[in-house]
Amino acid sequence: MLNETALQTALNQRLGHGEAHDEKQYLTFLMAGEEYGVDILSVQEIRGWSSATAIPNSPSFVKGAINLRGTIVPIIDLRLRFGIEPIAYGPLTVVIVVKVDFKEQSKTMGIVVDGVSDVYSISEDTAKDVPDFQESSSSQYVDGLVNVGEKMVVLLNLQKTLQI
């Protein structure tokens, strides 16, 4: 069994070697027992949790900012962003650094998650639409749901999720 550092190293190595075919690769991570996926092309690196410098008057889900090799990167706690009960950060807590293209610019941001899971190759054609919940705005963050083996993975729309 791989320890967390070996898993992060393996995933970081895989990030640099995408495959060219009809399927997209998704990095998956865990939060509250559910598995979420983000387009692997947006992922720059995976880091262990380290404290961030607090930013006054920022939304509660913004944990602060870190200096990543000269770039100031805001850190977003996805549990808080999605209204999931917060937990104490532990040795499995990681920050996934992503680069997200918005309308006029791209931003590098970090998302705090419970732990990384795997990399899956998924055809976008297999993704199912999110059920329509009139009173929930959380579904706006989801591009689709896909079955991988016996489990369901929630594919996130990072542009909407990280729009602050």
mmCIF file with all atom_site columns, C-alpha atoms in Angstrom:
data_model
loop_
_atom_site.group_PDB
_atom_site.id
_atom_site.type_symbol
_atom_site.label_atom_id
_atom_site.label_alt_id
_atom_site.label_comp_id
_atom_site.label_asym_id
_atom_site.label_entity_id
_atom_site.label_seq_id
_atom_site.pdbx_PDB_ins_code
_atom_site.Cartn_x
_atom_site.Cartn_y
_atom_site.Cartn_z
_atom_site.occupancy
_atom_site.B_iso_or_equiv
_atom_site.pdbx_formal_charge
_atom_site.auth_seq_id
_atom_site.auth_comp_id
_atom_site.auth_asym_id
_atom_site.auth_atom_id
_atom_site.pdbx_PDB_model_num
ATOM 1   C CA . MET A 1 1   ? 0.000   0.000  0.000   1.00 0.00 ? 1   MET A CA 1
ATOM 2   C CA . LEU A 1 2   ? 1.303   3.433  -0.937  1.00 0.00 ? 2   LEU A CA 1
ATOM 3   C CA . ASN A 1 3   ? 1.751   5.992  1.790   1.00 0.00 ? 3   ASN A CA 1
ATOM 4   C CA . GLU A 1 4   ? 0.344   9.484  1.221   1.00 0.00 ? 4   GLU A CA 1
ATOM 5   C CA . THR A 1 5   ? 3.631   10.996 0.030   1.00 0.00 ? 5   THR A CA 1
ATOM 6   C CA . ALA A 1 6   ? 4.216   8.173  -2.459  1.00 0.00 ? 6   ALA A CA 1
ATOM 7   C CA . LEU A 1 7   ? 0.636   8.527  -3.728  1.00 0.00 ? 7   LEU A CA 1
ATOM 8   C CA . GLN A 1 8   ? 1.059   12.293 -4.172  1.00 0.00 ? 8   GLN A CA 1
ATOM 9   C CA . THR A 1 9   ? 4.337   11.726 -6.021  1.00 0.00 ? 9   THR A CA 1
ATOM 10  C CA . ALA A 1 10  ? 2.764   9.104  -8.278  1.00 0.00 ? 10  ALA A CA 1
ATOM 11  C CA . LEU A 1 11  ? -0.195  11.355 -9.054  1.00 0.00 ? 11  LEU A CA 1
ATOM 12  C CA . ASN A 1 12  ? 2.069   14.349 -9.699  1.00 0.00 ? 12  ASN A CA 1
ATOM 13  C CA . GLN A 1 13  ? 4.084   12.210 -12.128 1.00 0.00 ? 13  GLN A CA 1
ATOM 14  C CA . ARG A 1 14  ? 0.906   11.080 -13.892 1.00 0.00 ? 14  ARG A CA 1
ATOM 15  C CA . LEU A 1 15  ? -0.217  14.696 -14.214 1.00 0.00 ? 15  LEU A CA 1
ATOM 16  C CA . GLY A 1 16  ? 2.627   15.306 -16.643 1.00 0.00 ? 16  GLY A CA 1
ATOM 17  C CA . HIS A 1 17  ? 1.816   12.347 -18.850 1.00 0.00 ? 17  HIS A CA 1
ATOM 18  C CA . GLY A 1 18  ? -1.713  12.735 -20.203 1.00 0.00 ? 18  GLY A CA 1
ATOM 19  C CA . GLU A 1 19  ? -2.945  10.344 -22.845 1.00 0.00 ? 19  GLU A CA 1
ATOM 20  C CA . ALA A 1 20  ? -4.292  11.524 -26.180 1.00 0.00 ? 20  ALA A CA 1
ATOM 21  C CA . HIS A 1 21  ? -7.691  9.913  -26.970 1.00 0.00 ? 21  HIS A CA 1
ATOM 22  C CA . ASP A 1 22  ? -11.410 10.667 -26.714 1.00 0.00 ? 22  ASP A CA 1
ATOM 23  C CA . GLU A 1 23  ? -11.528 10.250 -22.961 1.00 0.00 ? 23  GLU A CA 1
ATOM 24  C CA . LYS A 1 24  ? -10.579 12.953 -20.506 1.00 0.00 ? 24  LYS A CA 1
ATOM 25  C CA . GLN A 1 25  ? -8.626  12.215 -17.397 1.00 0.00 ? 25  GLN A CA 1
ATOM 26  C CA . TYR A 1 26  ? -9.984  13.316 -14.051 1.00 0.00 ? 26  TYR A CA 1
ATOM 27  C CA . LEU A 1 27  ? -8.137  13.570 -10.768 1.00 0.00 ? 27  LEU A CA 1
ATOM 28  C CA . THR A 1 28  ? -10.487 12.407 -8.052  1.00 0.00 ? 28  THR A CA 1
ATOM 29  C CA . PHE A 1 29  ? -10.501 13.327 -4.401  1.00 0.00 ? 29  PHE A CA 1
ATOM 30  C CA . LEU A 1 30  ? -12.595 12.596 -1.352  1.00 0.00 ? 30  LEU A CA 1
ATOM 31  C CA . MET A 1 31  ? -14.781 14.832 0.785   1.00 0.00 ? 31  MET A CA 1
ATOM 32  C CA . ALA A 1 32  ? -17.215 13.518 3.381   1.00 0.00 ? 32  ALA A CA 1
ATOM 33  C CA . GLY A 1 33  ? -17.016 10.031 1.912   1.00 0.00 ? 33  GLY A CA 1
ATOM 34  C CA . GLU A 1 34  ? -17.966 11.169 -1.601  1.00 0.00 ? 34  GLU A CA 1
ATOM 35  C CA . GLU A 1 35  ? -15.623 11.138 -4.571  1.00 0.00 ? 35  GLU A CA 1
ATOM 36  C CA . TYR A 1 36  ? -15.274 14.248 -6.743  1.00 0.00 ? 36  TYR A CA 1
ATOM 37  C CA . GLY A 1 37  ? -13.346 14.702 -9.970  1.00 0.00 ? 37  GLY A CA 1
ATOM 38  C CA . VAL A 1 38  ? -11.681 17.636 -11.693 1.00 0.00 ? 38  VAL A CA 1
ATOM 39  C CA . ASP A 1 39  ? -10.204 17.795 -15.185 1.00 0.00 ? 39  ASP A CA 1
ATOM 40  C CA . ILE A 1 40  ? -6.609  16.730 -14.772 1.00 0.00 ? 40  ILE A CA 1
ATOM 41  C CA . LEU A 1 41  ? -5.459  19.349 -17.278 1.00 0.00 ? 41  LEU A CA 1
ATOM 42  C CA . SER A 1 42  ? -6.377  22.058 -14.770 1.00 0.00 ? 42  SER A CA 1
ATOM 43  C CA . VAL A 1 43  ? -4.309  20.470 -11.978 1.00 0.00 ? 43  VAL A CA 1
ATOM 44  C CA . GLN A 1 44  ? -0.832  21.871 -11.476 1.00 0.00 ? 44  GLN A CA 1
ATOM 45  C CA . GLU A 1 45  ? 0.250   19.993 -8.384  1.00 0.00 ? 45  GLU A CA 1
ATOM 46  C CA . ILE A 1 46  ? -0.850  18.313 -5.176  1.00 0.00 ? 46  ILE A CA 1
ATOM 47  C CA . ARG A 1 47  ? 0.542   19.516 -1.860  1.00 0.00 ? 47  ARG A CA 1
ATOM 48  C CA . GLY A 1 48  ? 0.169   18.483 1.722   1.00 0.00 ? 48  GLY A CA 1
ATOM 49  C CA . TRP A 1 49  ? -1.770  20.923 3.881   1.00 0.00 ? 49  TRP A CA 1
ATOM 50  C CA . SER A 1 50  ? 0.224   23.787 5.369   1.00 0.00 ? 50  SER A CA 1
ATOM 51  C CA . SER A 1 51  ? -1.249  26.840 6.985   1.00 0.00 ? 51  SER A CA 1
ATOM 52  C CA . ALA A 1 52  ? -2.236  29.809 4.852   1.00 0.00 ? 52  ALA A CA 1
ATOM 53  C CA . THR A 1 53  ? -2.035  33.497 5.618   1.00 0.00 ? 53  THR A CA 1
ATOM 54  C CA . ALA A 1 54  ? -5.520  34.742 6.495   1.00 0.00 ? 54  ALA A CA 1
ATOM 55  C CA . ILE A 1 55  ? -7.038  37.422 4.289   1.00 0.00 ? 55  ILE A CA 1
ATOM 56  C CA . PRO A 1 56  ? -9.249  39.901 6.193   1.00 0.00 ? 56  PRO A CA 1
ATOM 57  C CA . ASN A 1 57  ? -12.920 40.140 5.163   1.00 0.00 ? 57  ASN A CA 1
ATOM 58  C CA . SER A 1 58  ? -12.690 37.192 2.803   1.00 0.00 ? 58  SER A CA 1
ATOM 59  C CA . PRO A 1 59  ? -15.559 34.685 2.528   1.00 0.00 ? 59  PRO A CA 1
ATOM 60  C CA . SER A 1 60  ? -15.522 31.968 5.203   1.00 0.00 ? 60  SER A CA 1
ATOM 61  C CA . PHE A 1 61  ? -14.547 29.267 2.690   1.00 0.00 ? 61  PHE A CA 1
ATOM 62  C CA . VAL A 1 62  ? -11.333 31.147 1.791   1.00 0.00 ? 62  VAL A CA 1
ATOM 63  C CA . LYS A 1 63  ? -8.707  29.798 4.181   1.00 0.00 ? 63  LYS A CA 1
ATOM 64  C CA . GLY A 1 64  ? -6.138  32.407 3.135   1.00 0.00 ? 64  GLY A CA 1
ATOM 65  C CA . ALA A 1 65  ? -3.294  32.521 0.650   1.00 0.00 ? 65  ALA A CA 1
ATOM 66  C CA . ILE A 1 66  ? 0.071   30.870 0.198   1.00 0.00 ? 66  ILE A CA 1
ATOM 67  C CA . ASN A 1 67  ? 3.154   31.946 -1.707  1.00 0.00 ? 67  ASN A CA 1
ATOM 68  C CA . LEU A 1 68  ? 3.782   29.225 -4.274  1.00 0.00 ? 68  LEU A CA 1
ATOM 69  C CA . ARG A 1 69  ? 7.161   29.911 -5.834  1.00 0.00 ? 69  ARG A CA 1
ATOM 70  C CA . GLY A 1 70  ? 6.415   33.631 -6.138  1.00 0.00 ? 70  GLY A CA 1
ATOM 71  C CA . THR A 1 71  ? 2.729   33.307 -7.043  1.00 0.00 ? 71  THR A CA 1
ATOM 72  C CA . ILE A 1 72  ? 0.143   34.219 -4.421  1.00 0.00 ? 72  ILE A CA 1
ATOM 73  C CA . VAL A 1 73  ? -2.442  31.432 -4.441  1.00 0.00 ? 73  VAL A CA 1
ATOM 74  C CA . PRO A 1 74  ? -5.793  31.747 -2.631  1.00 0.00 ? 74  PRO A CA 1
ATOM 75  C CA . ILE A 1 75  ? -6.802  28.591 -0.773  1.00 0.00 ? 75  ILE A CA 1
ATOM 76  C CA . ILE A 1 76  ? -10.459 27.500 -0.852  1.00 0.00 ? 76  ILE A CA 1
ATOM 77  C CA . ASP A 1 77  ? -11.876 24.893 1.532   1.00 0.00 ? 77  ASP A CA 1
ATOM 78  C CA . LEU A 1 78  ? -14.316 22.942 -0.652  1.00 0.00 ? 78  LEU A CA 1
ATOM 79  C CA . ARG A 1 79  ? -16.126 21.504 2.379   1.00 0.00 ? 79  ARG A CA 1
ATOM 80  C CA . LEU A 1 80  ? -17.051 25.020 3.448   1.00 0.00 ? 80  LEU A CA 1
ATOM 81  C CA . ARG A 1 81  ? -17.771 26.098 -0.143  1.00 0.00 ? 81  ARG A CA 1
ATOM 82  C CA . PHE A 1 82  ? -20.277 23.260 -0.519  1.00 0.00 ? 82  PHE A CA 1
ATOM 83  C CA . GLY A 1 83  ? -21.796 23.636 2.955   1.00 0.00 ? 83  GLY A CA 1
ATOM 84  C CA . ILE A 1 84  ? -20.368 20.334 4.225   1.00 0.00 ? 84  ILE A CA 1
ATOM 85  C CA . GLU A 1 85  ? -19.546 20.068 7.919   1.00 0.00 ? 85  GLU A CA 1
ATOM 86  C CA . PRO A 1 86  ? -15.890 21.121 8.453   1.00 0.00 ? 86  PRO A CA 1
ATOM 87  C CA . ILE A 1 87  ? -13.351 18.698 9.932   1.00 0.00 ? 87  ILE A CA 1
ATOM 88  C CA . ALA A 1 88  ? -9.916  19.224 11.429  1.00 0.00 ? 88  ALA A CA 1
ATOM 89  C CA . TYR A 1 89  ? -7.129  19.034 8.882   1.00 0.00 ? 89  TYR A CA 1
ATOM 90  C CA . GLY A 1 90  ? -4.970  15.929 9.228   1.00 0.00 ? 90  GLY A CA 1
ATOM 91  C CA . PRO A 1 91  ? -2.077  14.168 7.555   1.00 0.00 ? 91  PRO A CA 1
ATOM 92  C CA . LEU A 1 92  ? -4.283  13.114 4.614   1.00 0.00 ? 92  LEU A CA 1
ATOM 93  C CA . THR A 1 93  ? -5.572  16.643 3.978   1.00 0.00 ? 93  THR A CA 1
ATOM 94  C CA . VAL A 1 94  ? -4.188  17.986 0.723   1.00 0.00 ? 94  VAL A CA 1
ATOM 95  C CA . VAL A 1 95  ? -4.291  21.125 -1.354  1.00 0.00 ? 95  VAL A CA 1
ATOM 96  C CA . ILE A 1 96  ? -4.868  20.587 -5.065  1.00 0.00 ? 96  ILE A CA 1
ATOM 97  C CA . VAL A 1 97  ? -3.422  23.544 -6.952  1.00 0.00 ? 97  VAL A CA 1
ATOM 98  C CA . VAL A 1 98  ? -5.458  24.222 -10.088 1.00 0.00 ? 98  VAL A CA 1
ATOM 99  C CA . LYS A 1 99  ? -5.307  26.756 -12.880 1.00 0.00 ? 99  LYS A CA 1
ATOM 100 C CA . VAL A 1 100 ? -8.770  27.880 -13.904 1.00 0.00 ? 100 VAL A CA 1
ATOM 101 C CA . ASP A 1 101 ? -9.609  29.907 -17.003 1.00 0.00 ? 101 ASP A CA 1
ATOM 102 C CA . PHE A 1 102 ? -12.223 32.560 -16.413 1.00 0.00 ? 102 PHE A CA 1
ATOM 103 C CA . LYS A 1 103 ? -13.637 34.857 -19.103 1.00 0.00 ? 103 LYS A CA 1
ATOM 104 C CA . GLU A 1 104 ? -10.792 37.334 -19.242 1.00 0.00 ? 104 GLU A CA 1
ATOM 105 C CA . GLN A 1 105 ? -8.018  35.746 -17.215 1.00 0.00 ? 105 GLN A CA 1
ATOM 106 C CA . SER A 1 106 ? -6.780  32.562 -15.659 1.00 0.00 ? 106 SER A CA 1
ATOM 107 C CA . LYS A 1 107 ? -6.185  32.156 -11.942 1.00 0.00 ? 107 LYS A CA 1
ATOM 108 C CA . THR A 1 108 ? -4.144  29.720 -9.925  1.00 0.00 ? 108 THR A CA 1
ATOM 109 C CA . MET A 1 109 ? -6.031  28.585 -6.832  1.00 0.00 ? 109 MET A CA 1
ATOM 110 C CA . GLY A 1 110 ? -5.730  25.859 -4.234  1.00 0.00 ? 110 GLY A CA 1
ATOM 111 C CA . ILE A 1 111 ? -8.594  23.662 -3.051  1.00 0.00 ? 111 ILE A CA 1
ATOM 112 C CA . VAL A 1 112 ? -8.440  21.898 0.306   1.00 0.00 ? 112 VAL A CA 1
ATOM 113 C CA . VAL A 1 113 ? -9.886  18.378 0.205   1.00 0.00 ? 113 VAL A CA 1
ATOM 114 C CA . ASP A 1 114 ? -9.914  15.395 2.574   1.00 0.00 ? 114 ASP A CA 1
ATOM 115 C CA . GLY A 1 115 ? -7.525  13.380 0.402   1.00 0.00 ? 115 GLY A CA 1
ATOM 116 C CA . VAL A 1 116 ? -6.713  12.477 -3.171  1.00 0.00 ? 116 VAL A CA 1
ATOM 117 C CA . SER A 1 117 ? -8.119  9.279  -4.572  1.00 0.00 ? 117 SER A CA 1
ATOM 118 C CA . ASP A 1 118 ? -7.159  8.300  -8.121  1.00 0.00 ? 118 ASP A CA 1
ATOM 119 C CA . VAL A 1 119 ? -6.978  9.313  -11.776 1.00 0.00 ? 119 VAL A CA 1
ATOM 120 C CA . TYR A 1 120 ? -9.712  8.001  -14.068 1.00 0.00 ? 120 TYR A CA 1
ATOM 121 C CA . SER A 1 121 ? -10.105 8.191  -17.828 1.00 0.00 ? 121 SER A CA 1
ATOM 122 C CA . ILE A 1 122 ? -13.738 9.077  -18.403 1.00 0.00 ? 122 ILE A CA 1
ATOM 123 C CA . SER A 1 123 ? -15.656 9.682  -21.610 1.00 0.00 ? 123 SER A CA 1
ATOM 124 C CA . GLU A 1 124 ? -17.775 12.813 -21.226 1.00 0.00 ? 124 GLU A CA 1
ATOM 125 C CA . ASP A 1 125 ? -20.549 10.970 -23.083 1.00 0.00 ? 125 ASP A CA 1
ATOM 126 C CA . THR A 1 126 ? -21.040 8.703  -20.058 1.00 0.00 ? 126 THR A CA 1
ATOM 127 C CA . ALA A 1 127 ? -21.648 11.599 -17.652 1.00 0.00 ? 127 ALA A CA 1
ATOM 128 C CA . LYS A 1 128 ? -25.233 11.933 -16.457 1.00 0.00 ? 128 LYS A CA 1
ATOM 129 C CA . ASP A 1 129 ? -26.939 15.233 -15.765 1.00 0.00 ? 129 ASP A CA 1
ATOM 130 C CA . VAL A 1 130 ? -27.378 16.372 -12.199 1.00 0.00 ? 130 VAL A CA 1
ATOM 131 C CA . PRO A 1 131 ? -30.944 16.018 -10.893 1.00 0.00 ? 131 PRO A CA 1
ATOM 132 C CA . ASP A 1 132 ? -32.669 19.399 -10.824 1.00 0.00 ? 132 ASP A CA 1
ATOM 133 C CA . PHE A 1 133 ? -33.156 20.677 -7.288  1.00 0.00 ? 133 PHE A CA 1
ATOM 134 C CA . GLN A 1 134 ? -35.020 23.946 -7.419  1.00 0.00 ? 134 GLN A CA 1
ATOM 135 C CA . GLU A 1 135 ? -33.941 25.050 -3.952  1.00 0.00 ? 135 GLU A CA 1
ATOM 136 C CA . SER A 1 136 ? -30.308 24.001 -4.238  1.00 0.00 ? 136 SER A CA 1
ATOM 137 C CA . SER A 1 137 ? -27.635 26.103 -5.864  1.00 0.00 ? 137 SER A CA 1
ATOM 138 C CA . SER A 1 138 ? -24.970 23.461 -5.211  1.00 0.00 ? 138 SER A CA 1
ATOM 139 C CA . SER A 1 139 ? -25.798 21.631 -8.415  1.00 0.00 ? 139 SER A CA 1
ATOM 140 C CA . GLN A 1 140 ? -24.460 24.604 -10.370 1.00 0.00 ? 140 GLN A CA 1
ATOM 141 C CA . TYR A 1 141 ? -20.966 23.475 -9.366  1.00 0.00 ? 141 TYR A CA 1
ATOM 142 C CA . VAL A 1 142 ? -21.431 20.042 -10.939 1.00 0.00 ? 142 VAL A CA 1
ATOM 143 C CA . ASP A 1 143 ? -20.867 19.208 -14.613 1.00 0.00 ? 143 ASP A CA 1
ATOM 144 C CA . GLY A 1 144 ? -22.197 15.684 -14.287 1.00 0.00 ? 144 GLY A CA 1
ATOM 145 C CA . LEU A 1 145 ? -22.249 12.375 -12.483 1.00 0.00 ? 145 LEU A CA 1
ATOM 146 C CA . VAL A 1 146 ? -20.448 9.307  -13.740 1.00 0.00 ? 146 VAL A CA 1
ATOM 147 C CA . ASN A 1 147 ? -20.235 5.712  -12.564 1.00 0.00 ? 147 ASN A CA 1
ATOM 148 C CA . VAL A 1 148 ? -16.744 4.308  -12.142 1.00 0.00 ? 148 VAL A CA 1
ATOM 149 C CA . GLY A 1 149 ? -17.039 0.667  -11.187 1.00 0.00 ? 149 GLY A CA 1
ATOM 150 C CA . GLU A 1 150 ? -19.358 0.464  -8.189  1.00 0.00 ? 150 GLU A CA 1
ATOM 151 C CA . LYS A 1 151 ? -19.070 4.123  -7.196  1.00 0.00 ? 151 LYS A CA 1
ATOM 152 C CA . MET A 1 152 ? -20.363 7.419  -8.476  1.00 0.00 ? 152 MET A CA 1
ATOM 153 C CA . VAL A 1 153 ? -18.017 10.325 -9.102  1.00 0.00 ? 153 VAL A CA 1
ATOM 154 C CA . VAL A 1 154 ? -19.191 13.941 -9.094  1.00 0.00 ? 154 VAL A CA 1
ATOM 155 C CA . LEU A 1 155 ? -17.462 15.884 -11.880 1.00 0.00 ? 155 LEU A CA 1
ATOM 156 C CA . LEU A 1 156 ? -16.945 19.482 -10.794 1.00 0.00 ? 156 LEU A CA 1
ATOM 157 C CA . ASN A 1 157 ? -17.123 22.640 -12.866 1.00 0.00 ? 157 ASN A CA 1
ATOM 158 C CA . LEU A 1 158 ? -14.118 24.508 -11.475 1.00 0.00 ? 158 LEU A CA 1
ATOM 159 C CA . GLN A 1 159 ? -15.001 27.807 -13.154 1.00 0.00 ? 159 GLN A CA 1
ATOM 160 C CA . LYS A 1 160 ? -18.289 27.987 -11.256 1.00 0.00 ? 160 LYS A CA 1
ATOM 161 C CA . THR A 1 161 ? -16.964 26.392 -8.067  1.00 0.00 ? 161 THR A CA 1
ATOM 162 C CA . LEU A 1 162 ? -14.058 28.801 -7.697  1.00 0.00 ? 162 LEU A CA 1
ATOM 163 C CA . GLN A 1 163 ? -15.856 31.954 -8.865  1.00 0.00 ? 163 GLN A CA 1
ATOM 164 C CA . ILE A 1 164 ? -15.508 34.312 -5.926  1.00 0.00 ? 164 ILE A CA 1
#
